[in-house]
PDB file of C-alpha atoms in Angstrom:
ATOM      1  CA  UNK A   1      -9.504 -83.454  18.109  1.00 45.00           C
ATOM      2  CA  UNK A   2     -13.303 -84.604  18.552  1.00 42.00           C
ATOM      3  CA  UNK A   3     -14.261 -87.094  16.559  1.00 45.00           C
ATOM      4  CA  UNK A   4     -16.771 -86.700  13.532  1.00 50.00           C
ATOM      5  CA  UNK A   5     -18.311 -89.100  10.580  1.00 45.00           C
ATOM      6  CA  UNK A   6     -15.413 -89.391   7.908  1.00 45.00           C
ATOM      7  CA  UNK A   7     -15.794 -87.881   4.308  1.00 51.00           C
ATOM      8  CA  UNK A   8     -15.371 -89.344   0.929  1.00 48.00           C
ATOM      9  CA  UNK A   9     -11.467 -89.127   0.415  1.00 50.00           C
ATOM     10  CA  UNK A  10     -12.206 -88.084  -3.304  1.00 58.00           C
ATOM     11  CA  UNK A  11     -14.560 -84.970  -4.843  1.00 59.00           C
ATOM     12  CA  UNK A  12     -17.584 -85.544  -6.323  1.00 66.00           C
ATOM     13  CA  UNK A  13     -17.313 -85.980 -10.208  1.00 65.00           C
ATOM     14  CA  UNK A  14     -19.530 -83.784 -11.215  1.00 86.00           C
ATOM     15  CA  UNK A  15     -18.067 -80.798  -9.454  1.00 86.00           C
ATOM     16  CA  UNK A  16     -14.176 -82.360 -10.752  1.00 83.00           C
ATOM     17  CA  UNK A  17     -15.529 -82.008 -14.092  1.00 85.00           C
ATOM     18  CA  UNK A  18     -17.055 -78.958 -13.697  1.00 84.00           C
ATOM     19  CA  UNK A  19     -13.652 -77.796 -11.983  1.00 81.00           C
ATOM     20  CA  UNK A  20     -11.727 -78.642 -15.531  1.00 83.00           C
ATOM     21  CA  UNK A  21     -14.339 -76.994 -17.206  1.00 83.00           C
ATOM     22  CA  UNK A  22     -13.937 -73.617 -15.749  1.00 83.00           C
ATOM     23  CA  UNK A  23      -9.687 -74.002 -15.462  1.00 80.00           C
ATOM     24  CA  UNK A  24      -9.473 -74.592 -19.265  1.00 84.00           C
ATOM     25  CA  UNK A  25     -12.626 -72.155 -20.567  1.00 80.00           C
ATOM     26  CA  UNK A  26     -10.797 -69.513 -18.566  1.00 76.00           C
ATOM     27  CA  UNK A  27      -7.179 -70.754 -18.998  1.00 80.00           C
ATOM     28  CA  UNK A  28      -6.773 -70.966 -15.219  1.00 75.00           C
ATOM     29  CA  UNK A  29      -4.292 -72.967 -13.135  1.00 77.00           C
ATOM     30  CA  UNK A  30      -4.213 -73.583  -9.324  1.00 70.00           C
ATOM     31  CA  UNK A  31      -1.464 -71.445  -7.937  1.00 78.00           C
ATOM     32  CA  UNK A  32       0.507 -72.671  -5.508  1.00 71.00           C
ATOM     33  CA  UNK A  33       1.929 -69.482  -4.302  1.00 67.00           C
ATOM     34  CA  UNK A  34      -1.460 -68.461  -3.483  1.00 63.00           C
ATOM     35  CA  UNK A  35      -2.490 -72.175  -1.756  1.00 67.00           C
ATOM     36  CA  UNK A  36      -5.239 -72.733  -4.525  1.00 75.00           C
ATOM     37  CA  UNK A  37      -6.446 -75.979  -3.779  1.00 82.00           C
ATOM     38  CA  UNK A  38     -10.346 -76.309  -5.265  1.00 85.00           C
ATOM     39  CA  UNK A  39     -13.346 -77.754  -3.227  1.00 89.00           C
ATOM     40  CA  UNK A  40     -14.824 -80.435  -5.176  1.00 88.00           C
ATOM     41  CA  UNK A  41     -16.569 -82.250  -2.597  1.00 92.00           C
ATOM     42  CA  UNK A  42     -20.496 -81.771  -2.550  1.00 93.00           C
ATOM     43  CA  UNK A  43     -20.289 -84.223   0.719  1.00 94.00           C
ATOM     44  CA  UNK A  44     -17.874 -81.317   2.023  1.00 95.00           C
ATOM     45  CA  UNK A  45     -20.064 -78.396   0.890  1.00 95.00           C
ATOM     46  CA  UNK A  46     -23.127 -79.942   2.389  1.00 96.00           C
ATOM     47  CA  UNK A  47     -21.149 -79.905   5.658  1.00 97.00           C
ATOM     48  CA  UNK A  48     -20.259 -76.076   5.589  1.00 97.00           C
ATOM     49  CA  UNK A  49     -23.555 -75.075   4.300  1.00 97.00           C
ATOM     50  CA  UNK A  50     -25.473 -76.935   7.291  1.00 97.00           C
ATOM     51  CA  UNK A  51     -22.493 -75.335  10.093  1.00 98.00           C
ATOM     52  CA  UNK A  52     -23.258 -71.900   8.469  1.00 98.00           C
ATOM     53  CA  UNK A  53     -27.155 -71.985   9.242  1.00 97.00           C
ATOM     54  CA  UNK A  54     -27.570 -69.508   6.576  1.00 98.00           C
ATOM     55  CA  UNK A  55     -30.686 -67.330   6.179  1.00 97.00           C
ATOM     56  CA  UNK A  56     -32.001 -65.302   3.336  1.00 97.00           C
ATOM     57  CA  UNK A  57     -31.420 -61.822   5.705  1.00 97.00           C
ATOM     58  CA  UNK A  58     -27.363 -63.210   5.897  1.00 98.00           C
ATOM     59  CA  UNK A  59     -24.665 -61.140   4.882  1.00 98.00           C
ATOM     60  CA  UNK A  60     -21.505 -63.508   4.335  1.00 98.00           C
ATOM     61  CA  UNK A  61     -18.087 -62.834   3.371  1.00 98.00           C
ATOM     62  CA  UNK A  62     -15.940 -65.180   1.371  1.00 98.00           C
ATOM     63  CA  UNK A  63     -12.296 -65.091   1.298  1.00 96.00           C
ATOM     64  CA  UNK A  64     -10.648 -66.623  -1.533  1.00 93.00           C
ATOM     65  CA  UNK A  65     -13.850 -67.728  -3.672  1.00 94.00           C
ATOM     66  CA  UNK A  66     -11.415 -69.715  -6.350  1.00 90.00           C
ATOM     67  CA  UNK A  67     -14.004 -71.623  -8.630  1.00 93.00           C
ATOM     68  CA  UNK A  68     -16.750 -70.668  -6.935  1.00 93.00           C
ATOM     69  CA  UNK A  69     -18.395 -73.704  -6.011  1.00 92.00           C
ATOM     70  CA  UNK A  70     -19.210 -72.690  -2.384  1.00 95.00           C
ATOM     71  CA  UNK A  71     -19.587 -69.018  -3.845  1.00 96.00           C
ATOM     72  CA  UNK A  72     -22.976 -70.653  -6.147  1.00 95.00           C
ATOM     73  CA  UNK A  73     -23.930 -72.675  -2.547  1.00 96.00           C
ATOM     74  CA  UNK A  74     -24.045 -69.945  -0.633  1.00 98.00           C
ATOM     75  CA  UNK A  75     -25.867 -67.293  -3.493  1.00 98.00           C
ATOM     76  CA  UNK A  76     -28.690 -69.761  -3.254  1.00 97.00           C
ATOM     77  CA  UNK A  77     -28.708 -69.286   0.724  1.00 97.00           C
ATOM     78  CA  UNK A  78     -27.653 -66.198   1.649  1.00 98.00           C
ATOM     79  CA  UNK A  79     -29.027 -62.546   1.257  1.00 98.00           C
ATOM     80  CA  UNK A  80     -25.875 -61.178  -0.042  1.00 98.00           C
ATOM     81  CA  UNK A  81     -22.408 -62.795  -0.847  1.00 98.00           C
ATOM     82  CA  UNK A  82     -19.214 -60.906  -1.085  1.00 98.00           C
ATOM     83  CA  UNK A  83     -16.230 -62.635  -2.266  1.00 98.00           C
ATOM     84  CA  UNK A  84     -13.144 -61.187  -1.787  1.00 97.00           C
ATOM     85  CA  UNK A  85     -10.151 -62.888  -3.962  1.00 94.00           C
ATOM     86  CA  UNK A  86      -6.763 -61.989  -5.136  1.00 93.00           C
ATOM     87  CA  UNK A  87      -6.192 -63.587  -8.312  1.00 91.00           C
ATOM     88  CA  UNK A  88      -6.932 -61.642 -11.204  1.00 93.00           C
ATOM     89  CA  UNK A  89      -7.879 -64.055 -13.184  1.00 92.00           C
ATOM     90  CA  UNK A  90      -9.891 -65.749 -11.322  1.00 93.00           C
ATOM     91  CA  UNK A  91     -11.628 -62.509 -10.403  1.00 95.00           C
ATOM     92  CA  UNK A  92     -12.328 -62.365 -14.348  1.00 94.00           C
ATOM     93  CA  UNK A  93     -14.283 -65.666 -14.462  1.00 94.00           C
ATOM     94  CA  UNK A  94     -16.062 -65.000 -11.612  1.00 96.00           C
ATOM     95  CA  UNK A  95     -17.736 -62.396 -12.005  1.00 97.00           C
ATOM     96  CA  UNK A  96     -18.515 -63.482 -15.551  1.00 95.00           C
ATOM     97  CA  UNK A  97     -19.910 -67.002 -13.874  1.00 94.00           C
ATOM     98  CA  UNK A  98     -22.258 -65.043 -11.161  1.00 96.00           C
ATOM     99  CA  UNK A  99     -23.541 -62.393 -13.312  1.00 96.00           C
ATOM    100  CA  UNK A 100     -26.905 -63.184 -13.057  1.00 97.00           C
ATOM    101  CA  UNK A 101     -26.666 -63.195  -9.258  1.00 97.00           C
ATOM    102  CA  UNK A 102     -27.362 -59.781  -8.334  1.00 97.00           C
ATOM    103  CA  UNK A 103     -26.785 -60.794  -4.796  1.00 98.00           C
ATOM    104  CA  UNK A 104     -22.833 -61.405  -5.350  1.00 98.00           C
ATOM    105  CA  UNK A 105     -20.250 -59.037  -5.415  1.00 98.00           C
ATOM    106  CA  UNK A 106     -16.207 -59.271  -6.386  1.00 98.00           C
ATOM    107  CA  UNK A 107     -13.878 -57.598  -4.587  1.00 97.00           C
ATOM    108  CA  UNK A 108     -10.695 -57.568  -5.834  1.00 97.00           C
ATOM    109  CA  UNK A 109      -8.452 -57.308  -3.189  1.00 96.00           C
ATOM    110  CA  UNK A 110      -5.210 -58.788  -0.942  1.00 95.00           C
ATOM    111  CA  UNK A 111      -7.560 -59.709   2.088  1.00 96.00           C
ATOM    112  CA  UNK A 112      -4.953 -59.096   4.660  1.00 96.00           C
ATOM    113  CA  UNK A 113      -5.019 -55.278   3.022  1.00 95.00           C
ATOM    114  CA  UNK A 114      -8.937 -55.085   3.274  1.00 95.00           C
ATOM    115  CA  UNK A 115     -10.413 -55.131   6.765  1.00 95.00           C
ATOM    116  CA  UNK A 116     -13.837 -56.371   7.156  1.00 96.00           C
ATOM    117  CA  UNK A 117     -15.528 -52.641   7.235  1.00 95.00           C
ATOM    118  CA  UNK A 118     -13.834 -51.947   4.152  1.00 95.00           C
ATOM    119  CA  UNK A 119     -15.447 -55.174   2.831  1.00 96.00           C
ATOM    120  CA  UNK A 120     -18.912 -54.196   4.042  1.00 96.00           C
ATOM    121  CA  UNK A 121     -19.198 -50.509   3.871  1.00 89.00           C
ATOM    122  CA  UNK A 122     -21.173 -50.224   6.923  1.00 85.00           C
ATOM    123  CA  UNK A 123     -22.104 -51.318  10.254  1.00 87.00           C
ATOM    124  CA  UNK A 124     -23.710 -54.365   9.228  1.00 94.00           C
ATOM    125  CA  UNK A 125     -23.939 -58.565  11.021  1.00 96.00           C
ATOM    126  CA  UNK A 126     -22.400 -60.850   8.211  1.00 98.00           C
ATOM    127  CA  UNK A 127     -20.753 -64.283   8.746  1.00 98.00           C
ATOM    128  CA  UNK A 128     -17.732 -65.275   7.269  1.00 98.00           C
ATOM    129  CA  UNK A 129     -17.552 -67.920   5.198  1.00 98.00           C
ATOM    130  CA  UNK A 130     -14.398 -69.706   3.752  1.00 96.00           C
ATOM    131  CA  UNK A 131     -11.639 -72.383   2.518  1.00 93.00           C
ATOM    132  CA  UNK A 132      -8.962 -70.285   3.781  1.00 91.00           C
ATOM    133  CA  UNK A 133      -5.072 -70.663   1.909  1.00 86.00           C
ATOM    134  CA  UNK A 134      -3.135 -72.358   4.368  1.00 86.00           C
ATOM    135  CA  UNK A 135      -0.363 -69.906   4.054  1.00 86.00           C
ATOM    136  CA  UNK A 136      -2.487 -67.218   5.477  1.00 91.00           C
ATOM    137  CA  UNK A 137      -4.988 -68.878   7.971  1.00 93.00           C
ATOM    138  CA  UNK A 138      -3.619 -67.332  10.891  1.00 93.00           C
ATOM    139  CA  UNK A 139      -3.314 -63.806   9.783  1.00 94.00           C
ATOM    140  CA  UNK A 140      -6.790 -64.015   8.514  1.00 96.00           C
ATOM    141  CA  UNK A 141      -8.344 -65.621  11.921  1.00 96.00           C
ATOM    142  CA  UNK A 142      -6.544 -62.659  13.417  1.00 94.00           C
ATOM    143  CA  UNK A 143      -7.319 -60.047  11.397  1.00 95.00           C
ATOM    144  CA  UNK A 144     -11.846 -60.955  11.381  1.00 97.00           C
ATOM    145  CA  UNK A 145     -11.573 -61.830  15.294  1.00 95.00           C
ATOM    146  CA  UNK A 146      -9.543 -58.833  16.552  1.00 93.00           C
ATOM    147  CA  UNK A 147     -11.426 -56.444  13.753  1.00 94.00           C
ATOM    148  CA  UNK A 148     -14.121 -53.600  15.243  1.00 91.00           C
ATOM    149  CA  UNK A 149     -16.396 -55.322  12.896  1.00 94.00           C
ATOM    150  CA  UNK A 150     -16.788 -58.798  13.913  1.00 95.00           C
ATOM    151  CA  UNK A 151     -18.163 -61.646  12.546  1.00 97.00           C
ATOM    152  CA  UNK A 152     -21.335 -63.168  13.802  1.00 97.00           C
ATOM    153  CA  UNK A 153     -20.205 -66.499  12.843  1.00 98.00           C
ATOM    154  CA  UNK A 154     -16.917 -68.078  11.010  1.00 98.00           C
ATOM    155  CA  UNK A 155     -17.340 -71.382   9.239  1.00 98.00           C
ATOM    156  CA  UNK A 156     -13.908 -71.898   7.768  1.00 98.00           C
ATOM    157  CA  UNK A 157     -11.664 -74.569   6.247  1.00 96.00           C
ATOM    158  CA  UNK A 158      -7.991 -75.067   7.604  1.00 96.00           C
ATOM    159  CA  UNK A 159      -5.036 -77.458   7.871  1.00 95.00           C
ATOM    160  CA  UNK A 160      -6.415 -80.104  10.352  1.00 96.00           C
ATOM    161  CA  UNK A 161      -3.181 -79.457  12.950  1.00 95.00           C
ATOM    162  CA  UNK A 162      -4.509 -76.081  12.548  1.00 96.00           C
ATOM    163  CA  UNK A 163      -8.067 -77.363  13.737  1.00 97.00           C
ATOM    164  CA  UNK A 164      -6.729 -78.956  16.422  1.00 96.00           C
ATOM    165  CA  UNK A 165      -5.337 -75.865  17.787  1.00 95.00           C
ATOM    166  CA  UNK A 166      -8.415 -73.671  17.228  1.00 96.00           C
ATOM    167  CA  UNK A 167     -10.568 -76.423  19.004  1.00 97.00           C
ATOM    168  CA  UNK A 168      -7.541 -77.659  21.622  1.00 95.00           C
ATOM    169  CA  UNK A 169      -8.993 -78.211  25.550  1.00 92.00           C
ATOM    170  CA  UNK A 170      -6.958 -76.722  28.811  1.00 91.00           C
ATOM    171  CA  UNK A 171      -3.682 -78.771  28.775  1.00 90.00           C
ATOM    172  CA  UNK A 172      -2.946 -78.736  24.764  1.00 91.00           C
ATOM    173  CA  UNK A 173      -3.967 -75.193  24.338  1.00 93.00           C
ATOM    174  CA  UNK A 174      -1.676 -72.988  22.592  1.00 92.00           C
ATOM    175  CA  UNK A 175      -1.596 -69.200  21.372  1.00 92.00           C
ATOM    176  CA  UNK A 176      -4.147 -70.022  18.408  1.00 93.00           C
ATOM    177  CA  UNK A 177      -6.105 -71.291  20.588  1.00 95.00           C
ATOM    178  CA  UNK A 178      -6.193 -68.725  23.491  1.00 95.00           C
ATOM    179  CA  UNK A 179      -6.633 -66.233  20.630  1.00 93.00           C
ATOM    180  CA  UNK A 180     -10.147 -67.453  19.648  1.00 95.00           C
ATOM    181  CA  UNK A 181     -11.528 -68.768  22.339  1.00 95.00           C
ATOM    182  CA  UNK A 182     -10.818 -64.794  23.621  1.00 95.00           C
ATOM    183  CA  UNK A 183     -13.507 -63.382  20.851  1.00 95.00           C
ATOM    184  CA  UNK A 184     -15.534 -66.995  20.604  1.00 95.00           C
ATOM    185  CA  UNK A 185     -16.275 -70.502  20.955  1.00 95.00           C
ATOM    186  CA  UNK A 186     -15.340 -72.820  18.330  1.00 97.00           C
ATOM    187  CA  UNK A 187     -15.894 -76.208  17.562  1.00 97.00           C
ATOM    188  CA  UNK A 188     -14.703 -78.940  14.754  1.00 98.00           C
ATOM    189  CA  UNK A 189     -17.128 -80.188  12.002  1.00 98.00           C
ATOM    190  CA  UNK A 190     -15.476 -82.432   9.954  1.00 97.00           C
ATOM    191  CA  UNK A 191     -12.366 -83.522   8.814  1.00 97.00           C
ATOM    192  CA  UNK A 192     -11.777 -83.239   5.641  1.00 96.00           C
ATOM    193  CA  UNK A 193      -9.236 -85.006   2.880  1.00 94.00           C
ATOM    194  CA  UNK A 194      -7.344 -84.181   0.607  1.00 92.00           C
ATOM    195  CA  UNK A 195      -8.818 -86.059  -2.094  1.00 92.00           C
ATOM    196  CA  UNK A 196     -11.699 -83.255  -1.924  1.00 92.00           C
ATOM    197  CA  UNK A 197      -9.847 -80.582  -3.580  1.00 91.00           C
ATOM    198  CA  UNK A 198      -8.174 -80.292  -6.774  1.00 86.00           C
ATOM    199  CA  UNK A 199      -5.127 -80.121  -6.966  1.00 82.00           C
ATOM    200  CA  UNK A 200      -5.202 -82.292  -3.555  1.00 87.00           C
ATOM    201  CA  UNK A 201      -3.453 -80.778  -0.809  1.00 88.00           C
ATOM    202  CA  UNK A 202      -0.663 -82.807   0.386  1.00 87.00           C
ATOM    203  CA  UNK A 203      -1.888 -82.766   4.293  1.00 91.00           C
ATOM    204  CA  UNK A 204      -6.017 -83.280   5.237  1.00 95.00           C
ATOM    205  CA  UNK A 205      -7.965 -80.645   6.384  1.00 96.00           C
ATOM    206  CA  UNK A 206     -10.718 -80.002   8.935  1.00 97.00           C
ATOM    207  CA  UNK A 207     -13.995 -77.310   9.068  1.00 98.00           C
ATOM    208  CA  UNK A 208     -13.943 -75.087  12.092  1.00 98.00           C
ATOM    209  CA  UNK A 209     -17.014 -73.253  12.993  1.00 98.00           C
ATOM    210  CA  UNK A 210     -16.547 -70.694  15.691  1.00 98.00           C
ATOM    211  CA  UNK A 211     -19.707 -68.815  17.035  1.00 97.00           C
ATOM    212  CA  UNK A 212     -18.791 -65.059  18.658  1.00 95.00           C
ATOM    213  CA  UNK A 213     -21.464 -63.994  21.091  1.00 92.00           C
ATOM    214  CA  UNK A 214     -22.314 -60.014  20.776  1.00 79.00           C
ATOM    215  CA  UNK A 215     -21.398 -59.825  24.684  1.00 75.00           C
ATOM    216  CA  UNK A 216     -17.434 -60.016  25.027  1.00 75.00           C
ATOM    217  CA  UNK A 217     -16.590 -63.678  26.521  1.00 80.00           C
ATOM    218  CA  UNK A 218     -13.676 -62.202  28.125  1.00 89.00           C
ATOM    219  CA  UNK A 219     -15.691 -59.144  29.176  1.00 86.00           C
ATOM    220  CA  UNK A 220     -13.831 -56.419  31.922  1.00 90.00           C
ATOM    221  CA  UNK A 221     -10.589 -58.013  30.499  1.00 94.00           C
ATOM    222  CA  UNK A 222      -7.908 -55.952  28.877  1.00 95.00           C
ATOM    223  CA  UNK A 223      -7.142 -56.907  25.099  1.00 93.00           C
ATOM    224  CA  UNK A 224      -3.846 -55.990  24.641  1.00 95.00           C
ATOM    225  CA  UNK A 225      -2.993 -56.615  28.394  1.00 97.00           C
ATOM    226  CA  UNK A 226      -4.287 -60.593  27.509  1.00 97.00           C
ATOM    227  CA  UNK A 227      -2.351 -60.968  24.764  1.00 96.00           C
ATOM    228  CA  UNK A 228       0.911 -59.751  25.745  1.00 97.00           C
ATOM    229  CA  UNK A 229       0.755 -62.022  28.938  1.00 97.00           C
ATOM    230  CA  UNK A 230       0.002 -65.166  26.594  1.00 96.00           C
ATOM    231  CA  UNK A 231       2.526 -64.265  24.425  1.00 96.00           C
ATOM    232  CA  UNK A 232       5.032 -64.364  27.067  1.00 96.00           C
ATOM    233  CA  UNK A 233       3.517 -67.305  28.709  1.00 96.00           C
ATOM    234  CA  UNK A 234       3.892 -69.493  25.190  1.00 95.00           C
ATOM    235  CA  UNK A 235       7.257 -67.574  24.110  1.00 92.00           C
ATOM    236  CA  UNK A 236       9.104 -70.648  25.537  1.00 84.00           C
ATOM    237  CA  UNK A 237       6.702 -73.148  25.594  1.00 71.00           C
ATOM    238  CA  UNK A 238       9.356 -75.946  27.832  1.00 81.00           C
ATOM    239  CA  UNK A 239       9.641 -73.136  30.775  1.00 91.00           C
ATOM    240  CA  UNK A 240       7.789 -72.839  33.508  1.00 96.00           C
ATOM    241  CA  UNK A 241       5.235 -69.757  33.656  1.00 96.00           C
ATOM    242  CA  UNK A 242       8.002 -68.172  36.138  1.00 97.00           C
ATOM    243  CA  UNK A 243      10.398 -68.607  33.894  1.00 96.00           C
ATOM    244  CA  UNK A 244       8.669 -68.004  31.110  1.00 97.00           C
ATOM    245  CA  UNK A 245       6.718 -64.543  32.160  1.00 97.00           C
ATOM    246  CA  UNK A 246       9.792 -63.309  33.509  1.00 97.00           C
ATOM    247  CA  UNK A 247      11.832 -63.793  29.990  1.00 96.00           C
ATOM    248  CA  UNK A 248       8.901 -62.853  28.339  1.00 96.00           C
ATOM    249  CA  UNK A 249       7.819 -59.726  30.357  1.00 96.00           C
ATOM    250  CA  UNK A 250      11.429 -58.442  30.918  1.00 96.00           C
ATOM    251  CA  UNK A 251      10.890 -58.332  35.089  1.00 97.00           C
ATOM    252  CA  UNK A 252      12.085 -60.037  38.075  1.00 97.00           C
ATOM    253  CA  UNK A 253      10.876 -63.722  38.742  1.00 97.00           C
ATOM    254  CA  UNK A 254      10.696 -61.748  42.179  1.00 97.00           C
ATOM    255  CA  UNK A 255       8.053 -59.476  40.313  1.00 97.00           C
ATOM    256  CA  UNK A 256       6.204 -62.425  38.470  1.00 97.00           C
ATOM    257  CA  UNK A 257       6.104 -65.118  41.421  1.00 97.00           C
ATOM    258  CA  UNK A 258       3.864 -61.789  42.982  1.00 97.00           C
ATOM    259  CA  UNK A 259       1.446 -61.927  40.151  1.00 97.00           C
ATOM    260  CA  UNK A 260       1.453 -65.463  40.096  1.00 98.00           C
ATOM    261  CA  UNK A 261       0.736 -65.657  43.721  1.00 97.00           C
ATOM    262  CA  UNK A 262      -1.965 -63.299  43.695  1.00 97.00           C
ATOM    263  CA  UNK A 263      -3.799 -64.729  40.350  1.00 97.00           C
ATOM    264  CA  UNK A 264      -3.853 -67.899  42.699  1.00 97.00           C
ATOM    265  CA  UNK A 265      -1.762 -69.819  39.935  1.00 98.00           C
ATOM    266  CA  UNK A 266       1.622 -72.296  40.679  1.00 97.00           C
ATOM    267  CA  UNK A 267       4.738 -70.927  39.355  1.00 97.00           C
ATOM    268  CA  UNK A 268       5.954 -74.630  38.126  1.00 97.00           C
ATOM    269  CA  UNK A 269       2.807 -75.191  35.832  1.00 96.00           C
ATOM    270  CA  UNK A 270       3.088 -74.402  32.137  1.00 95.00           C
ATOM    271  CA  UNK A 271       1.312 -72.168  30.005  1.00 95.00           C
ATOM    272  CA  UNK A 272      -0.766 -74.442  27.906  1.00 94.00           C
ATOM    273  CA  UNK A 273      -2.471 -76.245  31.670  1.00 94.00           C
ATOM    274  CA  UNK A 274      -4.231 -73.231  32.376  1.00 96.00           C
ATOM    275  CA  UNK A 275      -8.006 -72.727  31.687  1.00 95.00           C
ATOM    276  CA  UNK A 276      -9.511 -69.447  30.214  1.00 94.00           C
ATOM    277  CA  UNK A 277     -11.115 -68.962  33.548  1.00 95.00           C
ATOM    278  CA  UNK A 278      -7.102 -68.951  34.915  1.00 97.00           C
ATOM    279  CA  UNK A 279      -5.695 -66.685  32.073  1.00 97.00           C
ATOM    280  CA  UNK A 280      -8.814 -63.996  33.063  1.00 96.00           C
ATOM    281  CA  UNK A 281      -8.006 -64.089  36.173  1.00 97.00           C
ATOM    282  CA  UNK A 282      -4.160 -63.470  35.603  1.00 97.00           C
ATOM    283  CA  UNK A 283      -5.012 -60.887  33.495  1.00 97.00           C
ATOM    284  CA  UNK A 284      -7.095 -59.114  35.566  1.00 96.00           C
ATOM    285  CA  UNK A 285      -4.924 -59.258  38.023  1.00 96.00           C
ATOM    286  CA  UNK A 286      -2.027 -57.867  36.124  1.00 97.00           C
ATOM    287  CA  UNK A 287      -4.090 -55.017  34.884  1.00 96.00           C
ATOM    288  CA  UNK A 288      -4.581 -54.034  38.035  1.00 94.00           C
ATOM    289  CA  UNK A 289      -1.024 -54.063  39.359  1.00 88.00           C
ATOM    290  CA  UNK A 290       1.708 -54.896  36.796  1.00 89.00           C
ATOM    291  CA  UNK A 291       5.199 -56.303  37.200  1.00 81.00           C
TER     292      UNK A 291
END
């Protein structure tokens, strides 16, 4: 992972108290079946606002809003703020905190249930804006990057291994990583640790920003053709992209040391040495004459 200029391991007091405040005027408590872990860092919210660029004219989703401290950061920034958050209770005190915002809006709603036009309600540029739950980073990644309606920009907080994956260079690259770099390009903040959220997590975390050009980066490149050759090529991470596009793909190593040859690739590498460049090319070559 890049390096970057370390954080205060503990939250600002000011937000901690204000954190308590809110828990015990509402009679909240951080869930841990939902991964509630609150942002109390203003070093850390300084660090997302400035990686979000935001503009009065933005449009920015946030998933899981919790107290709402980055919610109030980015109502002073951004045109309109929609929050989109699960608990109930917390979608009580929220919307009883911003009322005076007429730029916010609740919605109260399992995120992985709601796709982003759903969210907006029409055809509109937005960024998206969050401290994901660990427990659902991927699915939400997935969900925003493969969605018809597409983030400008994500500036999101994850579990730092998770950074690392989003962010990983040809030779550490994984699925994760394959499957944003396919929509965008994204690059690491900060680290973050734990001592910046209350309750503190028990691993650190790390902000990803990841910037999706309106022109496809894999452009002429089928989606679903991509995706099923990386999941083969990662399915058995220890095997050989012979081995493991032939177990994978259900064919002949016969069939797949073809594609292989004609991609211009060696059968012995592994999956995670190959570039983006390489995996367009397989692709494309695969499209045009499958095993």
């Amino acid at each position: 992972m890049e390096k970057d200029a370390p954080l205060a391991a503990t939250g600002t007091p000011s937000l901690m108290a204000q954190a308590k405040e809110m828990m015990e005027g509402y009679t909240l408590r951080a869930r841990k079946g939902l991964g509630q872990h609150f942002l109390i860092s203003q070093g850390v919210l300084n660090k997302i606002l400035l990686a979000a660029d935001l503009k009065p004219t933005d449009t920015v989703i946030e998933v899981g809003p919790g107290l709402g401290v980055l919610t109030e950061e980015l109502l002073k920034k951004a045109g309109q703020v929609i929050a989109v958050e699960l608990d109930d209770k917390l979608v009580t005190a929220l919307t009883e905190k911003f009322k005076a915002y007429p730029n916010f809006r609740i919605i109260h709603s399992d995120i992985l249930k709601t796709s982003p036009a759903e969210i907006l309600g029409q055809n509109i540029p937005y960024k998206l804006v969050a401290n994901l739950p660990y427990y659902i980073t991927s699915a939400v990644l997935r969900q925003f990057l493969e969605a018809e309606a597409k983030p400008e920009l994500m500036v999101v907080m994850v579990q730092k291994e998770v950074a690392k994956n989003m962010v990983a260079q040809t030779g550490d690259m994984g699925l994760l990583t394959l499957s944003v770099r396919f929509y965008g390009n994204p690059s690491l903040v900060s680290t973050v640790p734990g001592g910046a959220f209350y309750p503190p997590p028990e691993v650190d975390s790390a902000i990803v920003k990841v910037a999706i050009p309106q022109a496809a980066i894999m452009q002429g490149v089928s989606e679903a053709d991509f995706f099923k050759l990386a999941r083969a090529g990662f399915g058995t991470r220890r095997k050989t992209l012979l081995n493991a596009l032939a177990q994978g793909l259900g064919v002949s190593k016969q069939s797949v040391l073809a594609l292989l040859n004609r991609a211009g690739i060696e059968p012995a590498r592994r999956a995670e040495t190959l570039s983006m460049e390489e995996w367009k090319m397989l692709c494309l070559v695969y499209t045009e004459n499958p095993c």
